[in-house]
């Protein structure tokens, strides 16, 4: 009988090894579930966050459009805001499509894991049934004692005793593993059901936004046709705007020139640091020593100003926005005119449409270096941040003084509202020395 038990235990050893392999496969499956879920969650969270921001911007732009529609006459401002709305809507649809694509991958992955878990569960149950059957046939306590006492020596008897103990523990672990697999399988089945429901909801949302986009594009087409009949008026308005922008740019350059002159004089009487220009930073080291290019006048900074300049530069991409709320309706650089064919417009900064009575705020610590009035651009505040300038134009009123030290996010003035068009728009620029920068690259991403 002891020999029979020994043979059965040898068989159970094989079952034990096979089951351990199954357990390992199951653990790998669980690892896959966790890994896939973690990766999917990160990308999904990013998409959801972006979707919320876009939905918020679209809602805000809708409110701005409502204000412009109070005037029955179609305006260029209305078209500009509508273009921004269309751009945001297209981005939102792309975002939803990406989210649906992610859910499709999640559904496929979950289905594969469910199939694998089901197979593992079936195999574990079969192996456990074999172990129970084997244990039932050798349930006689006398046989187990004979198995121990038939050992050749004490060491073998001890090893057999430990094996029987481990065998009992393993049976218990098999039960726990089966229950755990059943639980995990149930969770994945429910998760899959939820994901499919989410996908269906997203498909409906996507279809809704596509319908809204089609309406907005139709409205844009109609607005363009109406505005094309006002070509002379638009050309005149464009010339006035370009004239105002040239005056603003010239005023800023004059301020820079004056400050360079002052800093040069100050340099003669005190120790200051010469502000490094971006051109000097990028200059190649292998230039011929005998070739000397005439240096343009540079701004000299004291230690405090240089520290501020370095700090401003270190915050590139994370500066706060100059308005609490708003949408970009005019981007940096050269672009085709939204109505006039063959004509391009150049923007030295960005235009941000906002609600009436909005306050412009400083994007960083600095010193007010100039307050100017430009016909067509109302008032502008220029704040120096070491070797950098931030410009806030089209203000109806200003509540800071020239030479005043400013803190980040401090209100500096109220944005002008054109009541006829329902237009409240801030023009914002960033300069590094005498070089214009793209403000979008410096500001933080909207949340």
Tab-separated table of C-alpha atoms in Angstrom:
chain	number	residue	atom	x	y	z
A	1	UNK	CA	0.000	0.000	0.000
A	2	UNK	CA	2.887	2.307	0.779
A	3	UNK	CA	4.278	1.529	-2.663
A	4	UNK	CA	0.924	2.482	-4.233
A	5	UNK	CA	0.855	5.775	-2.327
A	6	UNK	CA	4.422	6.448	-3.386
A	7	UNK	CA	3.468	5.931	-7.042
A	8	UNK	CA	0.443	8.210	-6.642
A	9	UNK	CA	2.566	10.894	-5.029
A	10	UNK	CA	5.037	10.645	-7.903
A	11	UNK	CA	2.091	11.216	-10.222
A	12	UNK	CA	0.962	14.130	-8.066
A	13	UNK	CA	4.445	15.596	-8.293
A	14	UNK	CA	3.961	15.825	-12.030
A	15	UNK	CA	0.527	17.352	-11.494
A	16	UNK	CA	2.064	19.746	-9.008
A	17	UNK	CA	4.696	20.840	-11.549
A	18	UNK	CA	2.105	21.214	-14.308
A	19	UNK	CA	-0.157	23.234	-12.050
A	20	UNK	CA	2.730	25.456	-11.019
A	21	UNK	CA	3.296	26.220	-14.710
A	22	UNK	CA	-0.388	27.136	-15.010
A	23	UNK	CA	-0.083	29.356	-11.953
A	24	UNK	CA	2.919	31.072	-13.542
A	25	UNK	CA	0.957	31.642	-16.768
A	26	UNK	CA	-1.905	33.062	-14.714
A	27	UNK	CA	0.425	35.427	-12.883
A	28	UNK	CA	1.847	36.580	-16.226
A	29	UNK	CA	-1.733	37.139	-17.428
A	30	UNK	CA	-2.458	39.231	-14.349
A	31	UNK	CA	0.738	41.172	-15.046
A	32	UNK	CA	-0.396	41.788	-18.609
A	33	UNK	CA	-3.764	43.020	-17.325
A	34	UNK	CA	-2.071	45.463	-14.940
A	35	UNK	CA	0.516	46.631	-17.514
A	36	UNK	CA	-2.024	47.140	-20.314
A	37	UNK	CA	-4.454	48.851	-17.938
A	38	UNK	CA	-1.718	51.197	-16.670
A	39	UNK	CA	-0.554	52.182	-20.171
A	40	UNK	CA	-4.128	52.573	-21.416
A	41	UNK	CA	-5.063	54.676	-18.379
A	42	UNK	CA	-2.175	57.115	-18.949
A	43	UNK	CA	-3.058	57.733	-22.602
A	44	UNK	CA	-6.781	57.796	-21.802
A	45	UNK	CA	-6.289	60.342	-19.003
A	46	UNK	CA	-4.335	62.608	-21.378
A	47	UNK	CA	-7.093	62.385	-24.007
A	48	UNK	CA	-9.847	62.998	-21.448
A	49	UNK	CA	-7.976	66.026	-20.056
A	50	UNK	CA	-7.510	67.439	-23.565
A	51	UNK	CA	-11.163	66.769	-24.396
A	52	UNK	CA	-12.338	68.666	-21.310
A	53	UNK	CA	-10.148	71.642	-22.254
A	54	UNK	CA	-11.475	71.669	-25.829
A	55	UNK	CA	-15.086	71.397	-24.655
A	56	UNK	CA	-14.483	74.290	-22.259
A	57	UNK	CA	-12.933	76.395	-25.050
A	58	UNK	CA	-15.818	75.597	-27.411
A	59	UNK	CA	-18.356	76.601	-24.775
A	60	UNK	CA	-16.451	79.847	-24.153
A	61	UNK	CA	-16.187	80.565	-27.885
A	62	UNK	CA	-19.931	79.963	-28.235
A	63	UNK	CA	-20.534	82.676	-25.649
A	64	UNK	CA	-18.235	85.061	-27.542
A	65	UNK	CA	-20.096	84.317	-30.783
A	66	UNK	CA	-23.394	85.055	-29.051
A	67	UNK	CA	-22.071	88.496	-28.076
A	68	UNK	CA	-20.998	89.264	-31.660
A	69	UNK	CA	-24.387	88.165	-33.050
A	70	UNK	CA	-26.163	90.895	-31.091
A	71	UNK	CA	-25.063	93.087	-33.959
A	72	UNK	CA	-26.994	91.868	-37.002
A	73	UNK	CA	-24.162	92.930	-39.315
A	74	UNK	CA	-21.602	90.185	-39.974
A	75	UNK	CA	-18.155	91.330	-38.820
A	76	UNK	CA	-14.603	90.151	-39.385
A	77	UNK	CA	-14.373	89.570	-35.640
A	78	UNK	CA	-17.337	87.184	-35.811
A	79	UNK	CA	-15.637	85.258	-38.616
A	80	UNK	CA	-12.349	85.135	-36.699
A	81	UNK	CA	-14.036	83.698	-33.607
A	82	UNK	CA	-15.980	81.250	-35.789
A	83	UNK	CA	-12.703	80.082	-37.387
A	84	UNK	CA	-11.331	79.465	-33.904
A	85	UNK	CA	-14.505	77.538	-33.045
A	86	UNK	CA	-14.140	75.338	-36.147
A	87	UNK	CA	-10.475	74.676	-35.348
A	88	UNK	CA	-11.331	73.638	-31.791
A	89	UNK	CA	-14.243	71.484	-32.972
A	90	UNK	CA	-12.009	69.651	-35.454
A	91	UNK	CA	-9.448	69.039	-32.714
A	92	UNK	CA	-12.190	67.736	-30.439
A	93	UNK	CA	-13.443	65.312	-33.107
A	94	UNK	CA	-9.870	64.078	-33.640
A	95	UNK	CA	-9.526	63.695	-29.878
A	96	UNK	CA	-12.722	61.619	-29.664
A	97	UNK	CA	-11.596	59.487	-32.630
A	98	UNK	CA	-8.308	58.788	-30.838
A	99	UNK	CA	-10.195	57.888	-27.671
A	100	UNK	CA	-12.449	55.510	-29.637
A	101	UNK	CA	-9.338	53.962	-31.219
A	102	UNK	CA	-7.895	53.458	-27.749
A	103	UNK	CA	-11.116	51.804	-26.584
A	104	UNK	CA	-11.059	49.480	-29.615
A	105	UNK	CA	-7.566	48.373	-28.612
A	106	UNK	CA	-8.699	47.980	-25.014
A	107	UNK	CA	-11.702	45.878	-26.086
A	108	UNK	CA	-9.498	43.616	-28.203
A	109	UNK	CA	-6.906	43.240	-25.438
A	110	UNK	CA	-9.551	42.561	-22.789
A	111	UNK	CA	-11.218	39.912	-24.987
A	112	UNK	CA	-7.875	38.124	-25.387
A	113	UNK	CA	-7.199	38.260	-21.648
A	114	UNK	CA	-10.710	36.972	-20.871
A	115	UNK	CA	-10.159	34.037	-23.232
A	116	UNK	CA	-6.788	33.285	-21.629
A	117	UNK	CA	-8.195	33.525	-18.110
A	118	UNK	CA	-11.099	31.239	-19.074
A	119	UNK	CA	-8.678	28.636	-20.428
A	120	UNK	CA	-6.502	28.931	-17.332
A	121	UNK	CA	-9.511	28.546	-15.062
A	122	UNK	CA	-10.684	25.433	-16.889
A	123	UNK	CA	-7.209	23.899	-16.725
A	124	UNK	CA	-6.812	24.719	-13.017
A	125	UNK	CA	-10.143	23.075	-12.256
A	126	UNK	CA	-9.176	19.963	-14.210
A	127	UNK	CA	-5.841	19.710	-12.402
A	128	UNK	CA	-7.473	20.257	-9.051
A	129	UNK	CA	-10.011	17.527	-9.814
A	130	UNK	CA	-7.151	15.107	-10.511
A	131	UNK	CA	-5.485	16.025	-7.225
A	132	UNK	CA	-8.737	15.548	-5.290
A	133	UNK	CA	-9.339	12.187	-6.987
A	134	UNK	CA	-5.795	11.058	-6.166
A	135	UNK	CA	-6.169	12.215	-2.570
A	136	UNK	CA	-9.498	10.380	-2.283
A	137	UNK	CA	-7.939	7.092	-3.408
A	138	UNK	CA	-5.165	7.491	-0.824
A	139	UNK	CA	-7.200	8.899	1.999
A	140	UNK	CA	-6.204	6.046	4.354
A	141	UNK	CA	-4.093	7.488	7.163
A	142	UNK	CA	-2.318	4.117	7.514
A	143	UNK	CA	-0.989	4.429	3.933
A	144	UNK	CA	0.516	7.812	4.699
A	145	UNK	CA	2.169	6.470	7.836
A	146	UNK	CA	3.545	3.532	5.873
A	147	UNK	CA	4.851	5.990	3.278
A	148	UNK	CA	6.766	7.771	6.030
A	149	UNK	CA	7.983	4.663	7.888
A	150	UNK	CA	9.110	2.911	4.706
A	151	UNK	CA	11.784	5.547	4.206
A	152	UNK	CA	15.352	4.251	3.978
A	153	UNK	CA	16.636	6.671	6.610
A	154	UNK	CA	15.626	9.610	8.788
A	155	UNK	CA	16.507	12.234	6.145
A	156	UNK	CA	14.256	10.577	3.563
A	157	UNK	CA	11.448	10.303	6.130
A	158	UNK	CA	11.831	14.009	6.946
A	159	UNK	CA	11.727	14.952	3.261
A	160	UNK	CA	8.582	12.837	2.762
A	161	UNK	CA	6.938	14.516	5.756
A	162	UNK	CA	7.767	17.993	4.376
A	163	UNK	CA	6.407	16.937	0.981
A	164	UNK	CA	3.086	15.873	2.495
A	165	UNK	CA	2.879	19.198	4.345
A	166	UNK	CA	3.676	21.171	1.202
A	167	UNK	CA	1.177	19.052	-0.694
A	168	UNK	CA	-1.606	20.056	1.712
A	169	UNK	CA	-0.571	23.715	1.463
A	170	UNK	CA	-0.571	23.494	-2.313
A	171	UNK	CA	-4.107	22.097	-2.375
A	172	UNK	CA	-5.228	25.118	-0.389
A	173	UNK	CA	-3.354	27.472	-2.738
A	174	UNK	CA	-4.993	25.761	-5.707
A	175	UNK	CA	-8.398	26.605	-4.250
A	176	UNK	CA	-7.309	30.211	-3.659
A	177	UNK	CA	-5.921	30.483	-7.204
A	178	UNK	CA	-9.134	29.150	-8.726
A	179	UNK	CA	-11.201	31.632	-6.715
A	180	UNK	CA	-8.822	34.476	-7.626
A	181	UNK	CA	-8.995	33.568	-11.310
A	182	UNK	CA	-12.798	33.480	-11.183
A	183	UNK	CA	-12.830	36.889	-9.490
A	184	UNK	CA	-10.390	38.413	-11.999
A	185	UNK	CA	-12.341	36.935	-14.883
A	186	UNK	CA	-15.568	38.462	-13.559
A	187	UNK	CA	-13.901	41.875	-13.195
A	188	UNK	CA	-12.551	41.797	-16.763
A	189	UNK	CA	-15.942	40.765	-18.170
A	190	UNK	CA	-17.613	43.696	-16.377
A	191	UNK	CA	-14.824	46.055	-17.486
A	192	UNK	CA	-15.294	44.969	-21.086
A	193	UNK	CA	-19.017	45.646	-20.841
A	194	UNK	CA	-18.330	49.153	-19.458
A	195	UNK	CA	-15.750	49.915	-22.162
A	196	UNK	CA	-18.206	48.923	-24.903
A	197	UNK	CA	-20.848	51.210	-23.376
A	198	UNK	CA	-18.312	54.077	-23.227
A	199	UNK	CA	-17.417	53.505	-26.861
A	200	UNK	CA	-21.068	53.688	-27.886
A	201	UNK	CA	-21.492	56.958	-25.976
A	202	UNK	CA	-18.369	58.419	-27.610
A	203	UNK	CA	-19.627	57.455	-31.072
A	204	UNK	CA	-22.848	59.372	-30.401
A	205	UNK	CA	-20.871	62.381	-29.106
A	206	UNK	CA	-18.592	62.292	-32.149
A	207	UNK	CA	-21.573	62.243	-34.504
A	208	UNK	CA	-23.116	65.213	-32.675
A	209	UNK	CA	-19.924	67.285	-33.032
A	210	UNK	CA	-19.623	66.377	-36.718
A	211	UNK	CA	-23.122	67.757	-37.261
A	212	UNK	CA	-22.205	70.947	-35.366
A	213	UNK	CA	-19.007	71.255	-37.417
A	214	UNK	CA	-20.953	71.013	-40.682
A	215	UNK	CA	-23.283	73.813	-39.505
A	216	UNK	CA	-20.340	76.005	-38.466
A	217	UNK	CA	-18.616	75.526	-41.828
A	218	UNK	CA	-21.830	76.506	-43.610
A	219	UNK	CA	-22.067	79.598	-41.426
A	220	UNK	CA	-18.423	80.428	-42.172
A	221	UNK	CA	-19.047	80.133	-45.914
A	222	UNK	CA	-22.051	82.473	-45.672
A	223	UNK	CA	-20.112	84.980	-43.557
A	224	UNK	CA	-17.212	85.024	-46.014
A	225	UNK	CA	-19.607	85.735	-48.905
A	226	UNK	CA	-21.217	88.609	-46.998
A	227	UNK	CA	-17.855	90.079	-46.012
A	228	UNK	CA	-16.470	89.816	-49.552
A	229	UNK	CA	-19.067	92.391	-50.579
A	230	UNK	CA	-17.340	94.784	-48.144
A	231	UNK	CA	-13.890	94.414	-49.712
A	232	UNK	CA	-13.071	98.137	-49.726
A	233	UNK	CA	-14.036	98.471	-46.081
A	234	UNK	CA	-11.941	95.413	-45.149
A	235	UNK	CA	-8.891	96.666	-47.062
A	236	UNK	CA	-9.156	100.039	-45.336
A	237	UNK	CA	-9.515	98.352	-41.940
A	238	UNK	CA	-6.503	96.133	-42.668
A	239	UNK	CA	-4.353	99.145	-43.577
A	240	UNK	CA	-5.354	100.903	-40.348
A	241	UNK	CA	-4.483	97.814	-38.331
A	242	UNK	CA	-1.104	97.404	-40.035
A	243	UNK	CA	-0.376	101.085	-39.400
A	244	UNK	CA	-1.195	100.677	-35.691
A	245	UNK	CA	1.015	97.579	-35.473
A	246	UNK	CA	3.934	99.416	-37.098
A	247	UNK	CA	3.542	102.275	-34.619
A	248	UNK	CA	3.442	99.835	-31.701
A	249	UNK	CA	6.539	98.036	-32.951
A	250	UNK	CA	8.374	101.317	-33.495
A	251	UNK	CA	7.411	102.518	-30.005
A	252	UNK	CA	8.747	99.285	-28.480
A	253	UNK	CA	11.997	99.540	-30.446
A	254	UNK	CA	12.386	103.170	-29.332
A	255	UNK	CA	11.966	102.111	-25.704
A	256	UNK	CA	14.565	99.361	-26.181
A	257	UNK	CA	17.017	101.822	-27.774
A	258	UNK	CA	16.519	104.321	-24.938
A	259	UNK	CA	17.042	101.641	-22.299
A	260	UNK	CA	20.197	100.381	-24.024
A	261	UNK	CA	21.569	103.923	-23.982
A	262	UNK	CA	20.731	104.312	-20.284
A	263	UNK	CA	22.282	100.950	-19.413
A	264	UNK	CA	25.432	101.840	-21.364
A	265	UNK	CA	25.827	105.056	-19.385
A	266	UNK	CA	25.140	103.170	-16.168
A	267	UNK	CA	27.782	100.628	-17.148
A	268	UNK	CA	30.425	103.318	-17.144
A	269	UNK	CA	29.799	104.086	-13.481
A	270	UNK	CA	28.901	100.673	-12.021
A	271	UNK	CA	29.507	96.958	-12.500
A	272	UNK	CA	26.834	95.354	-14.649
A	273	UNK	CA	26.485	92.216	-16.729
A	274	UNK	CA	26.078	92.388	-20.483
A	275	UNK	CA	22.898	90.600	-21.467
A	276	UNK	CA	23.744	87.617	-23.710
A	277	UNK	CA	21.824	87.694	-26.968
A	278	UNK	CA	20.409	84.576	-28.577
A	279	UNK	CA	22.641	85.222	-31.596
A	280	UNK	CA	25.762	85.195	-29.448
A	281	UNK	CA	24.643	81.988	-27.740
A	282	UNK	CA	24.307	80.171	-31.055
A	283	UNK	CA	27.448	81.654	-32.630
A	284	UNK	CA	29.841	78.974	-33.872
A	285	UNK	CA	33.195	78.729	-32.108
A	286	UNK	CA	35.160	78.040	-35.285
A	287	UNK	CA	34.689	81.549	-36.764
A	288	UNK	CA	37.878	83.174	-37.984
A	289	UNK	CA	39.454	85.360	-35.328
A	290	UNK	CA	40.533	88.012	-37.784
A	291	UNK	CA	36.944	88.604	-38.977
A	292	UNK	CA	35.202	91.124	-36.734
A	293	UNK	CA	31.574	91.975	-37.240
A	294	UNK	CA	30.293	95.269	-35.858
A	295	UNK	CA	28.299	94.564	-32.707
A	296	UNK	CA	24.905	96.180	-32.319
A	297	UNK	CA	24.343	97.996	-29.017
A	298	UNK	CA	23.348	95.606	-26.228
A	299	UNK	CA	21.450	96.046	-23.008
A	300	UNK	CA	23.562	95.930	-19.846
A	301	UNK	CA	21.902	94.305	-16.843
A	302	UNK	CA	22.814	94.480	-13.180
A	303	UNK	CA	22.888	91.248	-11.163
A	304	UNK	CA	19.240	91.501	-10.101
A	305	UNK	CA	18.079	92.113	-13.675
A	306	UNK	CA	20.215	89.255	-15.013
A	307	UNK	CA	18.759	86.870	-12.419
A	308	UNK	CA	15.244	87.943	-13.439
A	309	UNK	CA	16.121	87.447	-17.114
A	310	UNK	CA	17.463	83.944	-16.478
A	311	UNK	CA	14.390	83.073	-14.429
A	312	UNK	CA	12.037	84.277	-17.177
A	313	UNK	CA	13.878	82.192	-19.778
A	314	UNK	CA	13.810	79.134	-17.492
A	315	UNK	CA	10.008	79.403	-17.364
A	316	UNK	CA	9.549	79.102	-21.120
A	317	UNK	CA	6.495	76.969	-21.849
A	318	UNK	CA	5.014	77.342	-18.365
A	319	UNK	CA	4.281	81.080	-18.093
A	320	UNK	CA	0.708	81.883	-16.980
A	321	UNK	CA	-1.672	83.346	-19.543
A	322	UNK	CA	-2.249	87.126	-19.550
A	323	UNK	CA	-6.020	86.537	-19.189
A	324	UNK	CA	-8.016	84.296	-16.872
A	325	UNK	CA	-10.297	83.286	-19.751
A	326	UNK	CA	-10.030	83.570	-23.494
A	327	UNK	CA	-9.355	81.833	-26.794
A	328	UNK	CA	-6.618	82.564	-29.325
A	329	UNK	CA	-8.237	84.127	-32.385
A	330	UNK	CA	-5.048	85.420	-33.989
A	331	UNK	CA	-1.860	83.338	-34.062
A	332	UNK	CA	1.761	84.456	-34.396
A	333	UNK	CA	3.379	84.944	-37.795
A	334	UNK	CA	2.165	85.405	-41.346
A	335	UNK	CA	-1.221	84.026	-42.433
A	336	UNK	CA	-3.679	84.392	-45.325
A	337	UNK	CA	-6.402	86.960	-44.703
A	338	UNK	CA	-9.648	85.131	-43.765
A	339	UNK	CA	-11.622	86.967	-46.481
A	340	UNK	CA	-9.374	88.903	-48.865
A	341	UNK	CA	-7.870	86.501	-51.374
A	342	UNK	CA	-4.147	86.738	-52.132
A	343	UNK	CA	-3.496	88.991	-49.133
A	344	UNK	CA	-1.424	87.897	-46.151
A	345	UNK	CA	-1.438	89.428	-42.700
A	346	UNK	CA	1.437	89.394	-40.237
A	347	UNK	CA	0.918	89.146	-36.490
A	348	UNK	CA	3.797	90.123	-34.180
A	349	UNK	CA	2.142	88.317	-31.282
A	350	UNK	CA	-1.148	86.583	-30.568
A	351	UNK	CA	-4.689	87.929	-30.236
A	352	UNK	CA	-6.819	86.554	-27.404
A	353	UNK	CA	-10.588	87.105	-27.468
A	354	UNK	CA	-12.170	87.353	-24.044
A	355	UNK	CA	-15.251	88.618	-22.245
A	356	UNK	CA	-16.023	92.294	-21.603
A	357	UNK	CA	-14.257	94.014	-18.676
A	358	UNK	CA	-11.530	91.356	-18.580
A	359	UNK	CA	-8.288	92.301	-16.810
A	360	UNK	CA	-4.921	91.738	-18.474
A	361	UNK	CA	-2.349	90.290	-16.057
A	362	UNK	CA	1.434	90.186	-16.055
A	363	UNK	CA	2.872	86.823	-17.071
A	364	UNK	CA	5.951	87.254	-14.839
A	365	UNK	CA	7.661	89.494	-12.302
A	366	UNK	CA	9.105	92.605	-13.891
A	367	UNK	CA	9.200	96.384	-14.156
A	368	UNK	CA	6.827	98.559	-16.197
A	369	UNK	CA	9.133	100.075	-18.789
A	370	UNK	CA	6.553	101.907	-20.873
A	371	UNK	CA	2.894	102.892	-21.160
A	372	UNK	CA	1.946	104.145	-24.600
A	373	UNK	CA	-1.181	105.166	-26.491
A	374	UNK	CA	-1.477	103.988	-30.091
A	375	UNK	CA	-4.392	105.136	-32.285
A	376	UNK	CA	-6.301	101.992	-33.251
A	377	UNK	CA	-4.612	99.925	-30.536
A	378	UNK	CA	-5.702	102.032	-27.547
A	379	UNK	CA	-3.229	101.756	-24.665
A	380	UNK	CA	-0.325	99.348	-24.324
A	381	UNK	CA	1.757	98.351	-21.295
A	382	UNK	CA	5.314	97.093	-21.749
A	383	UNK	CA	6.914	95.147	-18.901
A	384	UNK	CA	10.621	94.324	-18.794
A	385	UNK	CA	11.820	90.980	-17.418
A	386	UNK	CA	15.582	91.413	-17.652
A	387	UNK	CA	16.472	90.907	-21.309
A	388	UNK	CA	12.838	90.089	-22.166
A	389	UNK	CA	9.738	92.225	-22.728
A	390	UNK	CA	6.053	91.329	-22.517
A	391	UNK	CA	3.577	93.620	-24.300
A	392	UNK	CA	-0.133	94.000	-23.479
A	393	UNK	CA	-1.954	96.027	-26.116
A	394	UNK	CA	-5.546	97.215	-26.728
A	395	UNK	CA	-6.257	98.245	-23.142
A	396	UNK	CA	-8.993	100.764	-22.392
A	397	UNK	CA	-7.526	101.645	-18.996
A	398	UNK	CA	-4.254	101.028	-17.164
A	399	UNK	CA	-3.760	100.732	-13.409
A	400	UNK	CA	0.061	100.593	-13.223
A	401	UNK	CA	2.737	103.273	-13.552
A	402	UNK	CA	5.947	103.451	-15.525
A	403	UNK	CA	8.856	102.233	-13.381
A	404	UNK	CA	6.552	100.249	-11.078
A	405	UNK	CA	7.667	96.766	-10.022
A	406	UNK	CA	5.105	94.164	-11.042
A	407	UNK	CA	4.394	90.689	-9.672
A	408	UNK	CA	3.317	87.699	-11.744
A	409	UNK	CA	-0.474	87.594	-12.361
A	410	UNK	CA	-0.856	91.203	-11.161
A	411	UNK	CA	-3.697	93.033	-13.015
A	412	UNK	CA	-2.280	95.788	-15.202
A	413	UNK	CA	-5.311	97.069	-17.101
A	414	UNK	CA	-8.749	96.420	-18.613
A	415	UNK	CA	-9.058	95.079	-22.152
A	416	UNK	CA	-10.888	97.410	-24.551
A	417	UNK	CA	-14.337	96.333	-25.807
A	418	UNK	CA	-15.636	97.348	-29.221
A	419	UNK	CA	-19.351	97.553	-28.434
A	420	UNK	CA	-20.359	97.748	-32.102
A	421	UNK	CA	-18.793	94.374	-32.899
A	422	UNK	CA	-19.019	92.879	-29.406
A	423	UNK	CA	-15.250	92.428	-29.600
A	424	UNK	CA	-12.950	92.272	-26.559
A	425	UNK	CA	-9.478	91.279	-27.712
A	426	UNK	CA	-6.035	91.518	-26.109
A	427	UNK	CA	-2.943	91.703	-28.304
A	428	UNK	CA	0.019	90.064	-26.532
A	429	UNK	CA	3.689	89.989	-27.535
A	430	UNK	CA	6.995	88.704	-26.124
A	431	UNK	CA	10.385	90.116	-27.132
A	432	UNK	CA	13.906	88.866	-26.441
A	433	UNK	CA	16.115	91.926	-26.807
A	434	UNK	CA	15.014	93.183	-30.264
A	435	UNK	CA	13.734	89.820	-31.495
A	436	UNK	CA	10.039	88.926	-31.590
A	437	UNK	CA	9.065	85.597	-30.010
A	438	UNK	CA	6.081	83.318	-30.567
A	439	UNK	CA	4.102	83.820	-27.320
A	440	UNK	CA	2.412	80.420	-27.660
A	441	UNK	CA	5.812	78.756	-27.147
A	442	UNK	CA	6.273	80.623	-23.862
A	443	UNK	CA	2.813	80.258	-22.330
A	444	UNK	CA	1.663	77.146	-20.485
A	445	UNK	CA	-0.821	74.746	-22.052
A	446	UNK	CA	-4.392	75.663	-21.205
A	447	UNK	CA	-6.172	73.270	-18.836
